[in-house]
Short mmCIF file of C-alpha atoms in Angstrom, two decimals:
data_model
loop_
_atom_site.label_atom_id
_atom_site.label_comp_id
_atom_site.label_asym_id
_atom_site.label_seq_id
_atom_site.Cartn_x
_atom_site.Cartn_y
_atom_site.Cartn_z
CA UNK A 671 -14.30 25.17 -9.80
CA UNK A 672 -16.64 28.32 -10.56
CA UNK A 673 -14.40 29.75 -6.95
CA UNK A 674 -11.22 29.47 -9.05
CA UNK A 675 -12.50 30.65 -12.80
CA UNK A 676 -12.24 27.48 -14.63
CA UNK A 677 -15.29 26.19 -16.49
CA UNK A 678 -14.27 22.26 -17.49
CA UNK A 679 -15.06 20.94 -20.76
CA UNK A 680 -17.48 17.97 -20.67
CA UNK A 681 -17.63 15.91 -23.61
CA UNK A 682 -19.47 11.82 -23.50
CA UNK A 683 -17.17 8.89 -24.57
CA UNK A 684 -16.66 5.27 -24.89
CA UNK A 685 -14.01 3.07 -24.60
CA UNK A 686 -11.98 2.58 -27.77
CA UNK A 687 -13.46 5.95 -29.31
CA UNK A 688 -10.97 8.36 -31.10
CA UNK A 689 -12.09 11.09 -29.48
CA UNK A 690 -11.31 9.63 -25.94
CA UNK A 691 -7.60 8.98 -27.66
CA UNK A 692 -7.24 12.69 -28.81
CA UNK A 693 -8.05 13.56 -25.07
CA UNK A 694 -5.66 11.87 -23.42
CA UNK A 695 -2.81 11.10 -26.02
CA UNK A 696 -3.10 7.55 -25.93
CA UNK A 697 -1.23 5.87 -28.93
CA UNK A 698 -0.93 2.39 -30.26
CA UNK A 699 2.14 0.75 -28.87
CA UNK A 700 5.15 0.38 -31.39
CA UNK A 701 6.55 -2.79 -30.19
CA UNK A 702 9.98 -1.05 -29.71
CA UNK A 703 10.99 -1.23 -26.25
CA UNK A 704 12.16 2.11 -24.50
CA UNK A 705 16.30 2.81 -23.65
CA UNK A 706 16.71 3.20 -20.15
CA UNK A 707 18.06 1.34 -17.02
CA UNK A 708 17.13 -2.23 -16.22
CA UNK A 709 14.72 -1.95 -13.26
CA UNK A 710 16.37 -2.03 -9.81
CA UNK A 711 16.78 -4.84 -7.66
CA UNK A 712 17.82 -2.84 -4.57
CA UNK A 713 16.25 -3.72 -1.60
CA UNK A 714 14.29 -0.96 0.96
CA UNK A 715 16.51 0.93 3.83
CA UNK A 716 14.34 -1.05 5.97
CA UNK A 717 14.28 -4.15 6.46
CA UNK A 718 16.24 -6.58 4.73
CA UNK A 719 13.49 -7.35 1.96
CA UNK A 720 12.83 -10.91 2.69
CA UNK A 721 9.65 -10.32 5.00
CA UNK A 722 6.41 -8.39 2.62
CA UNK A 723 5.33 -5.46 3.84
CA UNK A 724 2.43 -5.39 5.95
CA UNK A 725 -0.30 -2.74 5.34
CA UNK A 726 -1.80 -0.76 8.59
CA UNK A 727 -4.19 -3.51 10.35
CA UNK A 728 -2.97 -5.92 8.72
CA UNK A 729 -2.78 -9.35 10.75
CA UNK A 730 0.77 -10.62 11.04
CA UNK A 731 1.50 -14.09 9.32
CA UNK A 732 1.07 -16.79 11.21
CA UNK A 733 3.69 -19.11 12.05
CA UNK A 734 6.49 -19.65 14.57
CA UNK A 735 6.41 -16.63 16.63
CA UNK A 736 9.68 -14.66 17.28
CA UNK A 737 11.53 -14.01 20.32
CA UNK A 738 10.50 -10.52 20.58
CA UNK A 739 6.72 -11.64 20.56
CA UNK A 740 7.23 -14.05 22.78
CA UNK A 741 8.93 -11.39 25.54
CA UNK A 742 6.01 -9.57 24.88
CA UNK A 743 3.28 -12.14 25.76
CA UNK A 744 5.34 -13.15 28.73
CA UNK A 745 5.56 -9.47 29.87
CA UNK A 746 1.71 -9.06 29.29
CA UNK A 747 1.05 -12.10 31.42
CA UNK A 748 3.07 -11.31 34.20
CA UNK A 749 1.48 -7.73 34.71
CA UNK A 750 -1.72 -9.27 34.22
CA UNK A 751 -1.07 -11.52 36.89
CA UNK A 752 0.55 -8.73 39.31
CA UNK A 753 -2.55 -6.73 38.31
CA UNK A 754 -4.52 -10.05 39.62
CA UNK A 755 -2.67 -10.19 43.07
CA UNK A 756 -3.21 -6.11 43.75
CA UNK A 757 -7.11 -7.27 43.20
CA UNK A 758 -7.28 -9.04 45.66
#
């Protein structure tokens, strides 16, 4: 920060503390709920929203196993066993 000219501000707080309110604005709630559009219940470009999504690594849920994973095990263990035959 020193690089770019700023010198921050430090100042010691606790939890419920007016001072950490004046900092960052934080106001009782007034009960009154805000105007605006009812949250949307539009479902993602991809997919058609009934699976969840899956996070990177994530293991897929087990289960019945689809017809695309299926083709794919069968293709792994025929080149496995062509790989077998080449062997020897």
């Amino acid at each position: 920060m020193s690089d770019a000219g700023i010198r921050p501000q430090v100042t010691q707080v606790r939890s419920g503390e007016a001072e950490l309110s004046r900092i960052t604005g934080a106001r009782t709630p007034s009960g009154v709920p805000v105007a605006g559009a009812a949250p949307s219940t539009e479902r993602s470009a991809k997919g058609n929203g009934s699976t969840p999504h899956r996070r990177r690594g994530s293991k897929p849920p087990q289960g019945r196993r689809s017809n695309a994973d299926t083709a794919t095990a069968a293709a792994r263990a025929a080149a496995a066993q062509r790989r077998a035959n080449r062997a020897g």
